[in-house]
């Protein structure tokens, strides 16, 4: 098949937009979506320092590469990378080496923090205790360190590699639970004292396209999957949305667009925020989730 914008052959068929695109027009299309969202949601402002959460997986690798590509000629902006080592044997080593390789190639400062340094324990040890689900532990603790480290680095924004698939799954899960508070926290531009505002520049790019973008740009790709089983509900929702997307191309964009439509009704996007009694970090309750999961009560 030929690219619909030039005579070259296509590398992808986007069913949702009925477009065949060659390598360079596909790359242009991905970057156009990202630049459009950065502008539309005012994700990045003049003179800001952006900390990029770099797990070393394909999404965060692509995110760092793209942000560097878009903003390398903007001397007022500073991009820095932040990796959390959860302490998961046989999984972390590879992704960590990819993260180090890319930051070296791009000449980007790189901070690595481990669960062990910050909490004195590793994911492997915590999961062995069998008190909490692995994904809950990992998600809460990683978010805690990312926020703290981004604040210490003096970052204005924390960029996260969530793609269209992640976002549409989260939206549907929050709808199902009627979790208004979590929906509010997904709104771009949310201000919470002590929390570095999070931005998601890849939110309009489907997961498959993030992977293809990385492949076409020779970015380090890790095929390793986390050894812990994953959130069971999210796995089912992922499968359901993917099946639906096959039958009704554009479903993922519909979920995102539908959320934007109702999001005005969720404003003012203020959620109550306290300081944790135990550790002083921002929390929606008196004792934060991190302290509760670590048994600091
Ligand atoms: Zn083309
Ligand atoms: Zn706490």
PDB file of C-alpha atoms in Angstrom, residues 106-262:
ATOM      1  CA  UNK A 106      20.755  12.568  24.371  1.00  0.00           C
ATOM      2  CA  UNK A 107      22.950  14.220  27.004  1.00  0.00           C
ATOM      3  CA  UNK A 108      20.117  14.508  29.515  1.00  0.00           C
ATOM      4  CA  UNK A 109      20.706  14.587  33.281  1.00  0.00           C
ATOM      5  CA  UNK A 110      19.429  11.387  34.898  1.00  0.00           C
ATOM      6  CA  UNK A 111      18.442  10.787  38.504  1.00  0.00           C
ATOM      7  CA  UNK A 112      17.877   7.243  39.775  1.00  0.00           C
ATOM      8  CA  UNK A 113      16.091   6.578  43.073  1.00  0.00           C
ATOM      9  CA  UNK A 114      15.381   3.150  44.468  1.00  0.00           C
ATOM     10  CA  UNK A 115      12.653   1.864  46.781  1.00  0.00           C
ATOM     11  CA  UNK A 116      15.508   0.549  48.907  1.00  0.00           C
ATOM     12  CA  UNK A 117      17.136   4.016  49.323  1.00  0.00           C
ATOM     13  CA  UNK A 118      13.864   5.746  50.105  1.00  0.00           C
ATOM     14  CA  UNK A 119      11.805   3.128  51.958  1.00  0.00           C
ATOM     15  CA  UNK A 120      14.508   0.645  53.020  1.00  0.00           C
ATOM     16  CA  UNK A 121      12.703  -2.181  51.242  1.00  0.00           C
ATOM     17  CA  UNK A 122      12.225  -3.580  47.713  1.00  0.00           C
ATOM     18  CA  UNK A 123       9.158  -4.598  45.713  1.00  0.00           C
ATOM     19  CA  UNK A 124      10.297  -8.219  45.864  1.00  0.00           C
ATOM     20  CA  UNK A 125      10.387  -8.094  49.688  1.00  0.00           C
ATOM     21  CA  UNK A 126       7.058  -6.246  49.956  1.00  0.00           C
ATOM     22  CA  UNK A 127       5.282  -8.649  47.602  1.00  0.00           C
ATOM     23  CA  UNK A 128       6.654 -11.635  49.542  1.00  0.00           C
ATOM     24  CA  UNK A 129       4.795 -10.407  52.610  1.00  0.00           C
ATOM     25  CA  UNK A 130       1.564 -10.950  50.602  1.00  0.00           C
ATOM     26  CA  UNK A 131      -0.232  -8.130  52.442  1.00  0.00           C
ATOM     27  CA  UNK A 132      -1.066  -6.001  49.400  1.00  0.00           C
ATOM     28  CA  UNK A 133      -1.472  -6.539  45.656  1.00  0.00           C
ATOM     29  CA  UNK A 134       1.771  -5.952  43.752  1.00  0.00           C
ATOM     30  CA  UNK A 135       0.386  -3.304  41.392  1.00  0.00           C
ATOM     31  CA  UNK A 136      -1.163  -1.318  44.226  1.00  0.00           C
ATOM     32  CA  UNK A 137       2.122  -1.292  46.145  1.00  0.00           C
ATOM     33  CA  UNK A 138       4.216  -0.466  43.113  1.00  0.00           C
ATOM     34  CA  UNK A 139       1.868   2.240  41.804  1.00  0.00           C
ATOM     35  CA  UNK A 140       1.471   4.080  45.097  1.00  0.00           C
ATOM     36  CA  UNK A 141       5.116   3.893  46.166  1.00  0.00           C
ATOM     37  CA  UNK A 142       6.476   4.835  42.747  1.00  0.00           C
ATOM     38  CA  UNK A 143       4.141   7.836  42.549  1.00  0.00           C
ATOM     39  CA  UNK A 144       5.310   8.928  45.992  1.00  0.00           C
ATOM     40  CA  UNK A 145       9.032   8.830  45.077  1.00  0.00           C
ATOM     41  CA  UNK A 146       8.460  10.411  41.656  1.00  0.00           C
ATOM     42  CA  UNK A 147       6.671  13.367  43.210  1.00  0.00           C
ATOM     43  CA  UNK A 148       9.215  13.828  45.989  1.00  0.00           C
ATOM     44  CA  UNK A 149      12.197  13.527  43.635  1.00  0.00           C
ATOM     45  CA  UNK A 150      10.652  15.849  41.024  1.00  0.00           C
ATOM     46  CA  UNK A 151      10.065  18.439  43.761  1.00  0.00           C
ATOM     47  CA  UNK A 152      13.655  18.085  44.996  1.00  0.00           C
ATOM     48  CA  UNK A 153      14.911  18.538  41.428  1.00  0.00           C
ATOM     49  CA  UNK A 154      12.958  21.810  41.265  1.00  0.00           C
ATOM     50  CA  UNK A 155      10.758  20.536  38.427  1.00  0.00           C
ATOM     51  CA  UNK A 156       7.666  22.500  37.389  1.00  0.00           C
ATOM     52  CA  UNK A 157       6.060  19.494  35.677  1.00  0.00           C
ATOM     53  CA  UNK A 158       6.330  15.736  35.847  1.00  0.00           C
ATOM     54  CA  UNK A 159       5.874  14.116  32.424  1.00  0.00           C
ATOM     55  CA  UNK A 160       4.414  10.594  32.418  1.00  0.00           C
ATOM     56  CA  UNK A 161       4.419   8.200  29.444  1.00  0.00           C
ATOM     57  CA  UNK A 162       0.738   7.192  29.617  1.00  0.00           C
ATOM     58  CA  UNK A 163      -0.566   6.505  26.108  1.00  0.00           C
ATOM     59  CA  UNK A 164      -4.091   6.492  24.643  1.00  0.00           C
ATOM     60  CA  UNK A 165      -4.682   2.889  25.728  1.00  0.00           C
ATOM     61  CA  UNK A 166      -3.694   3.608  29.351  1.00  0.00           C
ATOM     62  CA  UNK A 167      -5.859   6.720  29.471  1.00  0.00           C
ATOM     63  CA  UNK A 168      -8.951   5.139  27.928  1.00  0.00           C
ATOM     64  CA  UNK A 169      -8.663   2.171  30.322  1.00  0.00           C
ATOM     65  CA  UNK A 170      -8.344   4.449  33.346  1.00  0.00           C
ATOM     66  CA  UNK A 171     -11.317   6.557  32.256  1.00  0.00           C
ATOM     67  CA  UNK A 172     -13.554   3.493  31.836  1.00  0.00           C
ATOM     68  CA  UNK A 173     -12.417   1.996  35.160  1.00  0.00           C
ATOM     69  CA  UNK A 174     -13.211   5.246  36.963  1.00  0.00           C
ATOM     70  CA  UNK A 175     -16.631   5.452  35.259  1.00  0.00           C
ATOM     71  CA  UNK A 176     -17.431   1.915  36.371  1.00  0.00           C
ATOM     72  CA  UNK A 177     -16.537   2.720  39.963  1.00  0.00           C
ATOM     73  CA  UNK A 178     -18.149   6.157  39.814  1.00  0.00           C
ATOM     74  CA  UNK A 179     -14.852   7.466  41.154  1.00  0.00           C
ATOM     75  CA  UNK A 180     -15.370  11.216  40.698  1.00  0.00           C
ATOM     76  CA  UNK A 181     -12.295  12.065  42.760  1.00  0.00           C
ATOM     77  CA  UNK A 182      -9.992  10.029  40.534  1.00  0.00           C
ATOM     78  CA  UNK A 183     -11.660  11.445  37.403  1.00  0.00           C
ATOM     79  CA  UNK A 184     -11.006  14.954  38.698  1.00  0.00           C
ATOM     80  CA  UNK A 185      -7.381  14.045  39.278  1.00  0.00           C
ATOM     81  CA  UNK A 186      -7.113  13.075  35.588  1.00  0.00           C
ATOM     82  CA  UNK A 187      -8.011  16.590  34.445  1.00  0.00           C
ATOM     83  CA  UNK A 188      -5.109  18.457  32.886  1.00  0.00           C
ATOM     84  CA  UNK A 189      -4.006  21.490  34.873  1.00  0.00           C
ATOM     85  CA  UNK A 190      -4.945  20.152  38.302  1.00  0.00           C
ATOM     86  CA  UNK A 191      -3.209  22.074  41.078  1.00  0.00           C
ATOM     87  CA  UNK A 192      -2.653  20.314  44.416  1.00  0.00           C
ATOM     88  CA  UNK A 193      -0.351  21.747  47.080  1.00  0.00           C
ATOM     89  CA  UNK A 194       2.879  19.727  47.320  1.00  0.00           C
ATOM     90  CA  UNK A 195       2.126  17.781  44.148  1.00  0.00           C
ATOM     91  CA  UNK A 196       4.161  18.493  41.023  1.00  0.00           C
ATOM     92  CA  UNK A 197       1.583  18.820  38.208  1.00  0.00           C
ATOM     93  CA  UNK A 198       1.660  15.752  35.954  1.00  0.00           C
ATOM     94  CA  UNK A 199       1.481  16.009  32.174  1.00  0.00           C
ATOM     95  CA  UNK A 200       0.792  13.203  29.691  1.00  0.00           C
ATOM     96  CA  UNK A 201       2.038  14.229  26.245  1.00  0.00           C
ATOM     97  CA  UNK A 202       1.394  10.732  24.750  1.00  0.00           C
ATOM     98  CA  UNK A 203      -2.284  10.653  25.783  1.00  0.00           C
ATOM     99  CA  UNK A 204      -3.528  10.805  22.167  1.00  0.00           C
ATOM    100  CA  UNK A 205      -1.112   8.234  20.747  1.00  0.00           C
ATOM    101  CA  UNK A 206      -2.277   4.578  20.652  1.00  0.00           C
ATOM    102  CA  UNK A 207       0.034   2.104  22.385  1.00  0.00           C
ATOM    103  CA  UNK A 208       0.810   0.251  19.124  1.00  0.00           C
ATOM    104  CA  UNK A 209       1.886   3.518  17.510  1.00  0.00           C
ATOM    105  CA  UNK A 210       4.181   4.392  20.417  1.00  0.00           C
ATOM    106  CA  UNK A 211       5.834   0.993  19.897  1.00  0.00           C
ATOM    107  CA  UNK A 212       6.129   1.519  16.130  1.00  0.00           C
ATOM    108  CA  UNK A 213       7.505   5.022  16.650  1.00  0.00           C
ATOM    109  CA  UNK A 214      10.214   3.611  18.938  1.00  0.00           C
ATOM    110  CA  UNK A 215      11.040   0.834  16.498  1.00  0.00           C
ATOM    111  CA  UNK A 216      11.293   3.221  13.506  1.00  0.00           C
ATOM    112  CA  UNK A 217      13.595   5.522  15.473  1.00  0.00           C
ATOM    113  CA  UNK A 218      15.836   2.674  16.681  1.00  0.00           C
ATOM    114  CA  UNK A 219      15.010   3.384  20.297  1.00  0.00           C
ATOM    115  CA  UNK A 220      15.986   0.700  22.815  1.00  0.00           C
ATOM    116  CA  UNK A 221      13.019  -1.608  23.257  1.00  0.00           C
ATOM    117  CA  UNK A 222      12.512  -3.945  26.146  1.00  0.00           C
ATOM    118  CA  UNK A 223      10.315  -6.980  25.634  1.00  0.00           C
ATOM    119  CA  UNK A 224      10.543  -7.813  29.330  1.00  0.00           C
ATOM    120  CA  UNK A 225       7.280  -7.841  31.159  1.00  0.00           C
ATOM    121  CA  UNK A 226       6.906  -7.221  34.847  1.00  0.00           C
ATOM    122  CA  UNK A 227       6.859 -10.625  36.589  1.00  0.00           C
ATOM    123  CA  UNK A 228       3.967  -9.561  38.807  1.00  0.00           C
ATOM    124  CA  UNK A 229       0.581 -10.418  37.344  1.00  0.00           C
ATOM    125  CA  UNK A 230      -0.907  -6.973  36.886  1.00  0.00           C
ATOM    126  CA  UNK A 231      -4.224  -5.473  37.898  1.00  0.00           C
ATOM    127  CA  UNK A 232      -6.874  -8.080  37.038  1.00  0.00           C
ATOM    128  CA  UNK A 233      -9.639  -5.550  36.354  1.00  0.00           C
ATOM    129  CA  UNK A 234      -7.389  -3.402  34.161  1.00  0.00           C
ATOM    130  CA  UNK A 235      -6.359  -6.480  32.166  1.00  0.00           C
ATOM    131  CA  UNK A 236     -10.012  -7.297  31.475  1.00  0.00           C
ATOM    132  CA  UNK A 237     -10.857  -3.712  30.586  1.00  0.00           C
ATOM    133  CA  UNK A 238      -7.861  -3.599  28.214  1.00  0.00           C
ATOM    134  CA  UNK A 239      -9.086  -6.700  26.400  1.00  0.00           C
ATOM    135  CA  UNK A 240     -12.623  -5.377  26.227  1.00  0.00           C
ATOM    136  CA  UNK A 241     -11.607  -1.989  24.805  1.00  0.00           C
ATOM    137  CA  UNK A 242      -9.237  -3.625  22.312  1.00  0.00           C
ATOM    138  CA  UNK A 243     -12.014  -5.922  21.064  1.00  0.00           C
ATOM    139  CA  UNK A 244     -14.357  -2.978  20.807  1.00  0.00           C
ATOM    140  CA  UNK A 245     -11.742  -0.944  18.938  1.00  0.00           C
ATOM    141  CA  UNK A 246     -11.529  -3.705  16.288  1.00  0.00           C
ATOM    142  CA  UNK A 247     -15.297  -3.631  15.759  1.00  0.00           C
ATOM    143  CA  UNK A 248     -15.625   0.122  16.126  1.00  0.00           C
ATOM    144  CA  UNK A 249     -12.368   1.860  15.190  1.00  0.00           C
ATOM    145  CA  UNK A 250     -11.922   5.083  17.146  1.00  0.00           C
ATOM    146  CA  UNK A 251     -13.407   3.769  20.404  1.00  0.00           C
ATOM    147  CA  UNK A 252     -10.326   4.786  22.409  1.00  0.00           C
ATOM    148  CA  UNK A 253     -10.511   8.338  21.056  1.00  0.00           C
ATOM    149  CA  UNK A 254     -14.258   8.371  21.830  1.00  0.00           C
ATOM    150  CA  UNK A 255     -13.556   7.499  25.463  1.00  0.00           C
ATOM    151  CA  UNK A 256     -10.976  10.293  25.673  1.00  0.00           C
ATOM    152  CA  UNK A 257     -13.250  12.795  23.899  1.00  0.00           C
ATOM    153  CA  UNK A 258     -16.237  11.832  26.038  1.00  0.00           C
ATOM    154  CA  UNK A 259     -14.212  12.444  29.169  1.00  0.00           C
ATOM    155  CA  UNK A 260     -13.184  15.873  27.863  1.00  0.00           C
ATOM    156  CA  UNK A 261     -16.853  16.671  27.212  1.00  0.00           C
ATOM    157  CA  UNK A 262     -17.938  15.902  30.764  1.00  0.00           C
TER     158      UNK A 262
END
